[in-house]
XYZ file of C-alpha atoms in Angstrom:
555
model
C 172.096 -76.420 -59.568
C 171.709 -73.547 -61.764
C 170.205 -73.680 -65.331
C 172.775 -73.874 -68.510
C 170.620 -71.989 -70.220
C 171.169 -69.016 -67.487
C 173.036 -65.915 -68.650
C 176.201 -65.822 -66.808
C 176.355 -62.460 -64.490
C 178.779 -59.598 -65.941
C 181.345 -58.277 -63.509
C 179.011 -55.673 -62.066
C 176.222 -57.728 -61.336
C 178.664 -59.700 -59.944
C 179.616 -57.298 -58.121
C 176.377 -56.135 -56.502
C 175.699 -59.746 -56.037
C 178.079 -59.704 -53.909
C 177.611 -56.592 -51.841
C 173.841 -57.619 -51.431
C 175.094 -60.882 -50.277
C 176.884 -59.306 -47.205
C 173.932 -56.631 -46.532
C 176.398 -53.814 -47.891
C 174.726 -50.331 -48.196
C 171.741 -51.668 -46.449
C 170.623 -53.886 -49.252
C 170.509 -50.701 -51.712
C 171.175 -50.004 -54.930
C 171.666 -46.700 -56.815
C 173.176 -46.187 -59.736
C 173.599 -42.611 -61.418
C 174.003 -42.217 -65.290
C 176.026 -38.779 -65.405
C 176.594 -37.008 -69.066
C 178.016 -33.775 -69.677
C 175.690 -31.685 -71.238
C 177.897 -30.655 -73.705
C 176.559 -32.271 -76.624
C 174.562 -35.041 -77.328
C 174.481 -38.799 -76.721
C 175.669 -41.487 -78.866
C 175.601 -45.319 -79.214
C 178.748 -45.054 -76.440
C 176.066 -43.423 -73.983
C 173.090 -45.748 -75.156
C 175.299 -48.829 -73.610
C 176.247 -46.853 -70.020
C 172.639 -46.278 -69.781
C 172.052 -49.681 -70.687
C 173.978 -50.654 -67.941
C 173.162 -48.356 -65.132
C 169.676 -48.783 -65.554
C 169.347 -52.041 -66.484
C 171.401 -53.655 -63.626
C 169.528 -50.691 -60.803
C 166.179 -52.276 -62.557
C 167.272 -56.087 -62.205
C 167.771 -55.726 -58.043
C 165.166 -53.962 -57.315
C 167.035 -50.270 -57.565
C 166.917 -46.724 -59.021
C 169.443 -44.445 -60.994
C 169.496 -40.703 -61.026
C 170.227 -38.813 -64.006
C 172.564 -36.309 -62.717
C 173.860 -33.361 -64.766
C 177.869 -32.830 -64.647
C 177.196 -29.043 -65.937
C 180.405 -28.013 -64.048
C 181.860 -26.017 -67.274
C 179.736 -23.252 -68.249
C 182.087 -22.291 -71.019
C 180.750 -25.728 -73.204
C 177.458 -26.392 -71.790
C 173.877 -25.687 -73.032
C 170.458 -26.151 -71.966
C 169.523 -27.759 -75.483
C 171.770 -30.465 -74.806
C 170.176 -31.309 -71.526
C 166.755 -31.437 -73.314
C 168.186 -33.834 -76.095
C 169.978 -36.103 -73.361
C 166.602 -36.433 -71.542
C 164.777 -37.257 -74.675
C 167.624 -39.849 -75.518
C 167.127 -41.388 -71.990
C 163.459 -41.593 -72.202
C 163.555 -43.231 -75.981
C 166.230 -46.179 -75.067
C 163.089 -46.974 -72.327
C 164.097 -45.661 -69.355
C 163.488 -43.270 -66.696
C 165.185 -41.989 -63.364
C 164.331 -41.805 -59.941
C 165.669 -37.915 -59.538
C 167.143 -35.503 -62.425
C 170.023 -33.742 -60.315
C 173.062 -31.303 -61.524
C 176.475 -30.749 -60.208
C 175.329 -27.054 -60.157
C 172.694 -28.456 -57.505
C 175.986 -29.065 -54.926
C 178.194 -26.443 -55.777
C 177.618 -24.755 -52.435
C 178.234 -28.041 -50.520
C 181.289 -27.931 -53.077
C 182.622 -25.117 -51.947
C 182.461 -26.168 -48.306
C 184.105 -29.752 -49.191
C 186.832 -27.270 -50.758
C 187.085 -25.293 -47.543
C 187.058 -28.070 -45.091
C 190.227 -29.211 -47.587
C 191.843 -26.224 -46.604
C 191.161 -26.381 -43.024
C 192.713 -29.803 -43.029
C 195.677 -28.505 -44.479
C 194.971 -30.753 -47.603
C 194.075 -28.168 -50.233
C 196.310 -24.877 -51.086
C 195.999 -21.981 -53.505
C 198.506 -21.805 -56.581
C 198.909 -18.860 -58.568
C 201.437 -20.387 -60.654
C 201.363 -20.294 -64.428
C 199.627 -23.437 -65.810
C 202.961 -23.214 -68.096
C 204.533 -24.039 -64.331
C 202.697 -25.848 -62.849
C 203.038 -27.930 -66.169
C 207.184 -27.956 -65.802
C 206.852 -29.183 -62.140
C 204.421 -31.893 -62.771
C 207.390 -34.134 -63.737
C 206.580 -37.439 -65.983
C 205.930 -40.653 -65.281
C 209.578 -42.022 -64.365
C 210.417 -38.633 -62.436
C 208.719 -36.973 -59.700
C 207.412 -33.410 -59.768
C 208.242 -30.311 -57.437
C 206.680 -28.962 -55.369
C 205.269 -25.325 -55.715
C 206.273 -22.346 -53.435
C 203.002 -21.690 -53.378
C 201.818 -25.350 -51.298
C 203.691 -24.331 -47.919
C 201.245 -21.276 -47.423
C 199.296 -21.555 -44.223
C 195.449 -22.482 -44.000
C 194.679 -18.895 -43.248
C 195.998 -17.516 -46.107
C 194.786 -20.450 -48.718
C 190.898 -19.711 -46.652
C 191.705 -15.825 -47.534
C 192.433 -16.506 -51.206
C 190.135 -19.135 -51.670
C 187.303 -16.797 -50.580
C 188.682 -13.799 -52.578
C 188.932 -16.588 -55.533
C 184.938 -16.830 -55.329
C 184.546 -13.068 -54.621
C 185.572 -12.602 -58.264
C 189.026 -10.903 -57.216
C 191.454 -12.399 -59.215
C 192.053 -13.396 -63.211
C 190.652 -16.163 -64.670
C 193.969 -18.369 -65.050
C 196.031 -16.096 -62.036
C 194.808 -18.862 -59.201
C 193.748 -22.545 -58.931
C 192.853 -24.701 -55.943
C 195.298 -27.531 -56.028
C 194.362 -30.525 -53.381
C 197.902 -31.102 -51.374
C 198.478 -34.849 -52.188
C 202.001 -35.678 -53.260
C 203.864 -34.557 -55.719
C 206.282 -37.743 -55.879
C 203.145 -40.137 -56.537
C 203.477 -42.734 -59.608
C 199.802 -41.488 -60.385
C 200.488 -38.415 -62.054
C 196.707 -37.578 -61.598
C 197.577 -37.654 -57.650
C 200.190 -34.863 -57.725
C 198.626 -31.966 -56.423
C 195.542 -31.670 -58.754
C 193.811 -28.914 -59.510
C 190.364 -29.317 -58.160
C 188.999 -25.532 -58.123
C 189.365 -22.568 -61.102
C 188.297 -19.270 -61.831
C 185.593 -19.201 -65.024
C 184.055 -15.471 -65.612
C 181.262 -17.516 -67.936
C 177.414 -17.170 -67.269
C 176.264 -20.819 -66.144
C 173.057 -22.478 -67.698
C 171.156 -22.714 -64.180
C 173.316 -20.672 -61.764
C 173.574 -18.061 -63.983
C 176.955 -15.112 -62.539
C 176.727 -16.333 -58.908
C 179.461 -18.005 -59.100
C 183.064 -17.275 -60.997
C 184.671 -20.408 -59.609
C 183.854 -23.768 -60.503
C 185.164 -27.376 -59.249
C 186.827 -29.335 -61.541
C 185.151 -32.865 -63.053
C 187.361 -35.009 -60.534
C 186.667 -32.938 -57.366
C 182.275 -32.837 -57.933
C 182.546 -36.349 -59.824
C 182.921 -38.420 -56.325
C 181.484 -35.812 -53.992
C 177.997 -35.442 -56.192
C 178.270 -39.592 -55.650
C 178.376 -39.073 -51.985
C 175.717 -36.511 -51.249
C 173.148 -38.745 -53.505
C 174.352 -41.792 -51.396
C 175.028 -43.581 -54.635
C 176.081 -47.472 -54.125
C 177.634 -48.535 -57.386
C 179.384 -45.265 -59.353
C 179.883 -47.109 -62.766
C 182.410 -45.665 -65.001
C 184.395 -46.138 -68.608
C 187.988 -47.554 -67.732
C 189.544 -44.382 -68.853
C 188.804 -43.825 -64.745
C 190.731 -46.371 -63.104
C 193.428 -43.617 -62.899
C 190.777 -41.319 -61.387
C 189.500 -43.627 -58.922
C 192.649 -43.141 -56.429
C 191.545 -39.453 -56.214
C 187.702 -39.930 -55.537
C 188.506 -42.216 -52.623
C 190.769 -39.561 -51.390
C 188.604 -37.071 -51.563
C 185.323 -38.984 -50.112
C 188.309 -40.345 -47.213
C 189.832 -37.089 -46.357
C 186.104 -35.299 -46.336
C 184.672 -38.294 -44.219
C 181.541 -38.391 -46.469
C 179.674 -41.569 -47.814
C 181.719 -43.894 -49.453
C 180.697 -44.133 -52.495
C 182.418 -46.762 -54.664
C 183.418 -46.869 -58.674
C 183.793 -49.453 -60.928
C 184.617 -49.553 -64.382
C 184.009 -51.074 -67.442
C 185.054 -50.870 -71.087
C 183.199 -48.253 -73.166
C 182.167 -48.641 -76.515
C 183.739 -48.152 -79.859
C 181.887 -48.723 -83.141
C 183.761 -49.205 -86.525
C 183.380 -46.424 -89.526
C 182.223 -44.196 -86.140
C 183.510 -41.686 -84.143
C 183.426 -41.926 -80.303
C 184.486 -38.571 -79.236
C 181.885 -35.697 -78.481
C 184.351 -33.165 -79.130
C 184.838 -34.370 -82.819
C 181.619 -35.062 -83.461
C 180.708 -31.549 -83.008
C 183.738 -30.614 -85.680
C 181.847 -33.053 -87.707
C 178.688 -30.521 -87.189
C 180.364 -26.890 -87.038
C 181.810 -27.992 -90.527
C 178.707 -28.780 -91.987
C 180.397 -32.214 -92.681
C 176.787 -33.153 -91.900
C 173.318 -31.339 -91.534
C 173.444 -31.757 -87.286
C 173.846 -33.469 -84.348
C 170.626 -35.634 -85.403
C 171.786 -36.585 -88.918
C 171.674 -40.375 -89.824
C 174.507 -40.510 -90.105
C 176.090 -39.818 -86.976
C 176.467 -42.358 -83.986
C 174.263 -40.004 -82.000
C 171.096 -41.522 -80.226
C 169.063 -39.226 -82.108
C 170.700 -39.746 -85.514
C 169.939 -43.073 -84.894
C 166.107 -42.572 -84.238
C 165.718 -40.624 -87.298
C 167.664 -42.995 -89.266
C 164.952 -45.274 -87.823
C 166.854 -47.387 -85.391
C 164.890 -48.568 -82.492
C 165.187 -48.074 -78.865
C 164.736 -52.524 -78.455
C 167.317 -53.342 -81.349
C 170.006 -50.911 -79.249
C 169.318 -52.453 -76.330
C 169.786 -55.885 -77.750
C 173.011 -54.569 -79.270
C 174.343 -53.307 -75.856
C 173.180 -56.497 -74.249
C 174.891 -58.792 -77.054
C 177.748 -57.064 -76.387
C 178.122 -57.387 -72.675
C 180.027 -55.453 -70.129
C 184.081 -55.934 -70.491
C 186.591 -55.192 -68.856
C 189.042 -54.208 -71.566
C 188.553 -52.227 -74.803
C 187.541 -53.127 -77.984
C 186.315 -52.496 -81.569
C 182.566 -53.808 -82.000
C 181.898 -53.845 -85.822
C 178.781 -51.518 -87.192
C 177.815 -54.985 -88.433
C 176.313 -56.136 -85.149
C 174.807 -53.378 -84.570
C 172.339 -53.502 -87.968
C 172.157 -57.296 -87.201
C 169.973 -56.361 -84.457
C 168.186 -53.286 -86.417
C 167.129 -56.028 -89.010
C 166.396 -58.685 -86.432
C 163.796 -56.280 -84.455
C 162.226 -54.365 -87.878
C 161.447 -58.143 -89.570
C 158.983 -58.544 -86.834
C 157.478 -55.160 -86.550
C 158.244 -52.970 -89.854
C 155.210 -52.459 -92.396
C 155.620 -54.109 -95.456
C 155.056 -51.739 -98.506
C 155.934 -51.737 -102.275
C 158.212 -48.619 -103.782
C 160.157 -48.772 -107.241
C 163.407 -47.237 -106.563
C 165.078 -47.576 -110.488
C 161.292 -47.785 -112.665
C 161.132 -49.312 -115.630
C 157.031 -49.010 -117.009
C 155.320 -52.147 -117.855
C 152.074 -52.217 -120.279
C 149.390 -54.482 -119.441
C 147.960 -55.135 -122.747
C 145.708 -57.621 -122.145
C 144.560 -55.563 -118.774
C 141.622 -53.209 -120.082
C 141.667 -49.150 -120.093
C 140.949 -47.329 -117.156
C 140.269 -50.515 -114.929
C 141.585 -50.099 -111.203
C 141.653 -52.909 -109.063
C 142.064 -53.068 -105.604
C 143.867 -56.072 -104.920
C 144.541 -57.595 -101.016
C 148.220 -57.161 -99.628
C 149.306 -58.531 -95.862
C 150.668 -55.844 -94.144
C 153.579 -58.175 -91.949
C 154.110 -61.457 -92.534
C 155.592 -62.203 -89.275
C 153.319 -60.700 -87.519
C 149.764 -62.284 -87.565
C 147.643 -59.419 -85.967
C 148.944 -56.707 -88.664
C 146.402 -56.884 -91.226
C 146.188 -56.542 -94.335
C 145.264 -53.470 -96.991
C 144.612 -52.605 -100.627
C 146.711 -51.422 -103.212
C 145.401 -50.155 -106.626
C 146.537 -52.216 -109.577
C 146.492 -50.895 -113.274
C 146.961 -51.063 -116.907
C 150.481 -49.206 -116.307
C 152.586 -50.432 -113.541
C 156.271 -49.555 -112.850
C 158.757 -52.261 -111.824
C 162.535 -52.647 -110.927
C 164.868 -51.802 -113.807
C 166.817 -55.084 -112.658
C 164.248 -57.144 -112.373
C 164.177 -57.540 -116.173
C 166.958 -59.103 -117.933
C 166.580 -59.038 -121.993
C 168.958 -62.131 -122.540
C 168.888 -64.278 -118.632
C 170.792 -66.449 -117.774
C 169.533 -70.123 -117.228
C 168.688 -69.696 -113.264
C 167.291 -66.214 -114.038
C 163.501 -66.200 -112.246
C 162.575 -63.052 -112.588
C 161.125 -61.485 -116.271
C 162.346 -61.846 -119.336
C 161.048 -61.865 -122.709
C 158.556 -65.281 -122.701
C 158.705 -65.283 -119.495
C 156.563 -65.624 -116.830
C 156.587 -63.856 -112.787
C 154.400 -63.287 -110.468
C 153.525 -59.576 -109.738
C 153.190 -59.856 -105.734
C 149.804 -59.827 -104.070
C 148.461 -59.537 -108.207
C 149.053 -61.487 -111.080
C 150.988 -63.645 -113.166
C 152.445 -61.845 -116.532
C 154.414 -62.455 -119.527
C 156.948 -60.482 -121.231
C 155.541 -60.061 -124.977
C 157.625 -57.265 -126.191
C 160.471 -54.657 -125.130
C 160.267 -51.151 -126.779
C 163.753 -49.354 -127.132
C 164.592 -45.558 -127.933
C 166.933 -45.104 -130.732
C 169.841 -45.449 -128.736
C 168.856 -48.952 -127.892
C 167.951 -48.229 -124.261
C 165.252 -50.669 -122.883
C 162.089 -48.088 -121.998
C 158.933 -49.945 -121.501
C 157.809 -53.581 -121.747
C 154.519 -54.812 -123.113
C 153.043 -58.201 -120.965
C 150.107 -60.183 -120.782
C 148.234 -60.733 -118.005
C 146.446 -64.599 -116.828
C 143.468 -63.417 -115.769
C 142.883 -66.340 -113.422
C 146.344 -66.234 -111.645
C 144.993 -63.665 -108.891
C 146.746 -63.869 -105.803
C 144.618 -65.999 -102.800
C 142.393 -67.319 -106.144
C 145.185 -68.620 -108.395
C 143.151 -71.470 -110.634
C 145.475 -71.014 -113.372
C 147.799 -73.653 -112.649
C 150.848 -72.311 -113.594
C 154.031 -72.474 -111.374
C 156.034 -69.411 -111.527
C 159.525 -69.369 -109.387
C 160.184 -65.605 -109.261
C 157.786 -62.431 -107.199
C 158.747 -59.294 -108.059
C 157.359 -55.794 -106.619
C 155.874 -53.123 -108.451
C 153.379 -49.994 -108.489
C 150.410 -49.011 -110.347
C 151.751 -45.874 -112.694
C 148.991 -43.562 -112.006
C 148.374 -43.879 -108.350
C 152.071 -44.158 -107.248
C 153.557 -41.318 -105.340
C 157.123 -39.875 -105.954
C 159.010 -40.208 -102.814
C 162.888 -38.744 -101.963
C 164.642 -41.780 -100.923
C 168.295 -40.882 -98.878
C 170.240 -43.634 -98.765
C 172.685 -43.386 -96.216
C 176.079 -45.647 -95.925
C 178.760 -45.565 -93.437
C 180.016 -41.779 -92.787
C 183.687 -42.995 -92.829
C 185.736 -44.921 -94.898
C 187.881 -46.520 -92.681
C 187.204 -49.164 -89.887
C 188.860 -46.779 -87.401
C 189.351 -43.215 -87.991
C 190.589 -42.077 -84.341
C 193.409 -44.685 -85.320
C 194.421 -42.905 -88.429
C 197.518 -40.439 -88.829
C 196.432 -37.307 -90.008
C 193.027 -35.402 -89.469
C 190.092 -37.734 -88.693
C 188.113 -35.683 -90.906
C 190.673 -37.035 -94.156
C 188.964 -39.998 -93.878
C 185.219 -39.196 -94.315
C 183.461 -41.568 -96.632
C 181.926 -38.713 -99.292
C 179.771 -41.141 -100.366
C 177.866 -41.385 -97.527
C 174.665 -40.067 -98.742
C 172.888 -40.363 -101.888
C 169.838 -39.216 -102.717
C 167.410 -40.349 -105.382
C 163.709 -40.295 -106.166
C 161.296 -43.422 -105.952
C 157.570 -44.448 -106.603
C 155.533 -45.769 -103.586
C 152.066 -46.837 -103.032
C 149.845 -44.527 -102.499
C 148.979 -45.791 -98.928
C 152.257 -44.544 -97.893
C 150.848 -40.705 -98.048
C 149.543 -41.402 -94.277
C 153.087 -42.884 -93.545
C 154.012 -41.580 -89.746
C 157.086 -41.308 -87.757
C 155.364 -44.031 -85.693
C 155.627 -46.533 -88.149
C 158.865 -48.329 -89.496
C 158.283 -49.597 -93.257
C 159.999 -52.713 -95.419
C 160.078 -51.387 -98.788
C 159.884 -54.989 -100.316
C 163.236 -56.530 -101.533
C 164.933 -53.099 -100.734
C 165.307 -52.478 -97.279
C 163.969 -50.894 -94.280
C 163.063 -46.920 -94.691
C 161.872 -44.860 -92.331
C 160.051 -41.164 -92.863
C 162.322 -38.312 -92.393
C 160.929 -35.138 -89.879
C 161.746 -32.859 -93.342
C 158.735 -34.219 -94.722
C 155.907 -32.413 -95.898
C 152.558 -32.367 -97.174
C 153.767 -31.850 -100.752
C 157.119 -33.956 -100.543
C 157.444 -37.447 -98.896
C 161.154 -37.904 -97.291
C 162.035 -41.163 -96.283
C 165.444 -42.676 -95.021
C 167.455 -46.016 -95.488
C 167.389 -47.488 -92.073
C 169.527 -50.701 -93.117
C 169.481 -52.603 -96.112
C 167.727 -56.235 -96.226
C 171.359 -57.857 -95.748
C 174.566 -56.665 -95.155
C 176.314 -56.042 -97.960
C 178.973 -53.578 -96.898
C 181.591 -56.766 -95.965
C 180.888 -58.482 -99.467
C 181.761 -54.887 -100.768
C 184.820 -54.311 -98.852
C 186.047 -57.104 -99.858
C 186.005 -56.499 -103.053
């Protein structure tokens, strides 16, 4: 009897459960993962990889990263860099890295044996014709003059098509399927055009390329892949790849497909996420805010909390919207265990010691992570003049009130308990500095004062804190979904979105790295941006301590 406690398999698994069950494809499994590279990756991409990967990796298989580079108009070598960094980040690496440009001469035989089947036929209709004669869902389309031509003369064409001899848009390669079909995707497609556009890796030899649908199934079938996983905006598409693998008598590869992933306040869609770039709505295809991979790693998401999010959220069968919310759940979850815990005043207010003599500087003893044992600890300087949160001071509390206050007591963490003597005002009345006193005996790890404080607050030493440029990032739109909206998408961008304002840190975060995530105490989790340098610290919001966005909206 299996275990409760088991996770229940997802459709695919069950799936290739299944198949391996029966002895299907010899016991084999191999997935592909198959992005245009025509931009870069987002959290939509992060859960197919998930997914191929993860289930090839649970039975024992492989997955190839294959390159659909079969536009050269769109496509650029950059983006094929970025998508293999992205793939290599979320954890995971593939057997081969292929590229539809690899097969476009078995392509362009598949094509030919087509048209020596009599299943395949140039057009050199208008698309505005080809268009009219499609017909609509209730009606059936027309056939073209053009589909009765003889194989000879659709071999001649189609040769003189890749000998560079026509117009780009004067002559397709249509597959000859039936124009009557209530799959409008199966009347006739188009499966070859002319493109007079230098390509990435094949450079001018060719001037014809195969259309997504006609390489999609047949780059399957060369690579013998078992399990072709896709987003269900392909169930329409799948009628055509089996006719295609059928009619060419190749290996049958199979797809399935799943629901892809939408995020709230995010846009799914490469195309308008490079709008979002070209208009300098943001600084790049990397910016925090974006639902890119790598926006997402600089933000200071990482690779294990977006793998727990694609694995919380499971493999559907129908669409949905998965709320942001989730998402920096599992940021939070995985940066409590591993993130550095630091102090930084973000809004300073300066506090004088009085008591605390001139020119003294302490090191006092700070853990490093809490949760995790084997961090450490370190020092941090403390001093006559500290800085601490303007709101952790309240002139008149109120009666639960635990942090300072004049007469009262808090402890300053990993130092000492103080009082609040005195508060010095400018002549407008604005609160600038307070005056405490120390209890020299209340050291933190050799408290022998005796006296029970309920509030901790952070803080810095004055003269060895560093000035920092904090960017505090929020959601980029300000709507749940903006593809939903009427109007341009772009109406609805939250301008908002990023803030940017200076802080004090400790000084031990001038070795800060890109390898270390940091818990700037009570304040969130920050991360250092790559614009740092040597005379300016940068470092970005990852996600605050709690989510406060739904108490907000709300409101």
């Amino acid at each position: 009897m299996a275990d409760a406690s088991e996770k229940s398999l997802n459709f695919i698994e069950q799936i290739i459960e299944d198949d391996l069950a029966v002895g299907k494809n010899n016991g084999r499994v191999l997935t592909r993962f198959p992005p245009e590279p025509n931009g870069y990756l987002h959290i939509g991409h992060a859960k197919s990889i998930c997914l191929n990967f993860g289930v090839a990796q649970k039975y024992g298989g492989k997955t190839n990263l294959r390159f659909d580079d079969t536009n050269p108009v769109t496509e650029e070598t950059e983006y094929v860099e970025s998508i293999k960094a992205d793939v290599k980040w979320l954890g995971f690496d593939w057997a081969e890295e292929l590229y539809a440009s690899d097969y476009f001469d078995h392509l362009y035989e598949f094509a030919k044996k087509l048209i020596n089947k009599g299943l395949a036929y140039v057009d050199d209709s208008t698309s505005e014709e080809m268009a009219a004669m499609k017909g609509t869902p209730t009606l059936p389309g027309m056939n073209s003059s053009c589909r009765s031509r003889s194989i000879e003369e659709n071999a001649d064409l189609f040769e003189r098509m890749k000998n560079g001899e026509f117009a780009e848009g004067t002559q397709v390669l249509r597959a000859k399927i039936d124009m009557a079909s209530t799959n409008m995707l199966m009347r006739d497609p188009v499966i070859y055009r002319i493109k007079f556009a230098t390509h990435h890796r094949t450079a001018d030899k060719w001037c014809i390329y195969p259309m997504y649908d006609f390489a999609h199934g047949q780059s399957d079938s060369i690579e013998n892949i078992t399990h072709s996983i896709c987003t269900l905006e392909f169930i329409p598409h799948r009628e055509l790849y089996d006719w295609c693998i059928g009619n060419l008598e190749i290996f049958p590869s199979k797809q399935y497909e799943f629901a892809r992933l939408n995020l709230s306040y995010a846009i799914m869609s490469k195309r308008k996420l490079l709008q979002l770039v070209n208009d300098k709505h943001v600084t790049g295809w990397d910016d925090p805010r974006m639902p890119t991979i790598s926006g997402m790693r600089r933000r200071g998401y990482t690779p294990e909390a977006i793998r727990d999010f694609c694995e919380r959220i499971g493999v559907a069968k129908r669409d949905n919207l998965i709320d942001v919310s989730l998402l920096e759940f599992c940021v939070r979850e995985h940066l409590n265990k591993i993130a550095t815990r630091v102090m930084a005043v973000i809004d300073p207010l300066k506090v004088i010691i009085t008591n605390y003599p001139k020119g003294k500087v302490e090191e006092l003893t700070t853990e490093n992570n809490p949760e995790d044992h084997d961090s450490g600890t370190r020092t941090m300087p403390f001093s006559r003049e500290i800085l601490i949160e303007k709101d952790d001071f309240m002139e008149n509390p109120s009666k639960k009130y635990f942090r300072l206050a004049p007469g009262l007591m808090v402890r300053l963490k990993s130092a000492y308990i103080v009082r609040c003597d005195e508060v010095i005002k400018d002549a407008a009345g604005e609160i600038i500095e307070l005056h405490c006193s120390y209890i020299e005996n209340s050291k933190s790890g050799h408290d022998t004062s005796g006296i029970a404080v309920k509030g901790t607050i952070h803080w810095v030493s004055a003269a060895q804190a560093i000035e920092a440029e904090i960017r505090l990032y929020d959601r980029l739109f300000k709507v749940e979904d903006p593809s939903r909206e009427d109007g341009d998408f772009k109406d609805y961008i939250n301008q908002d979105s990023l803030q940017t304002i200076t802080a004090f840190v400790e000084p031990s975060l001038a070795n800060a790295s890109l390898s270390i995530h940091y818990q700037f105490l009570r304040k969130g989790y920050y991360y250092l941006d790559r614009d740092t340098t040597t005379e300016k610290l940068i470092f970005n919001r990852t996600v605050g301590l709690r989510d406060t966005w739904a108490k907000e909206a709300g409101k």
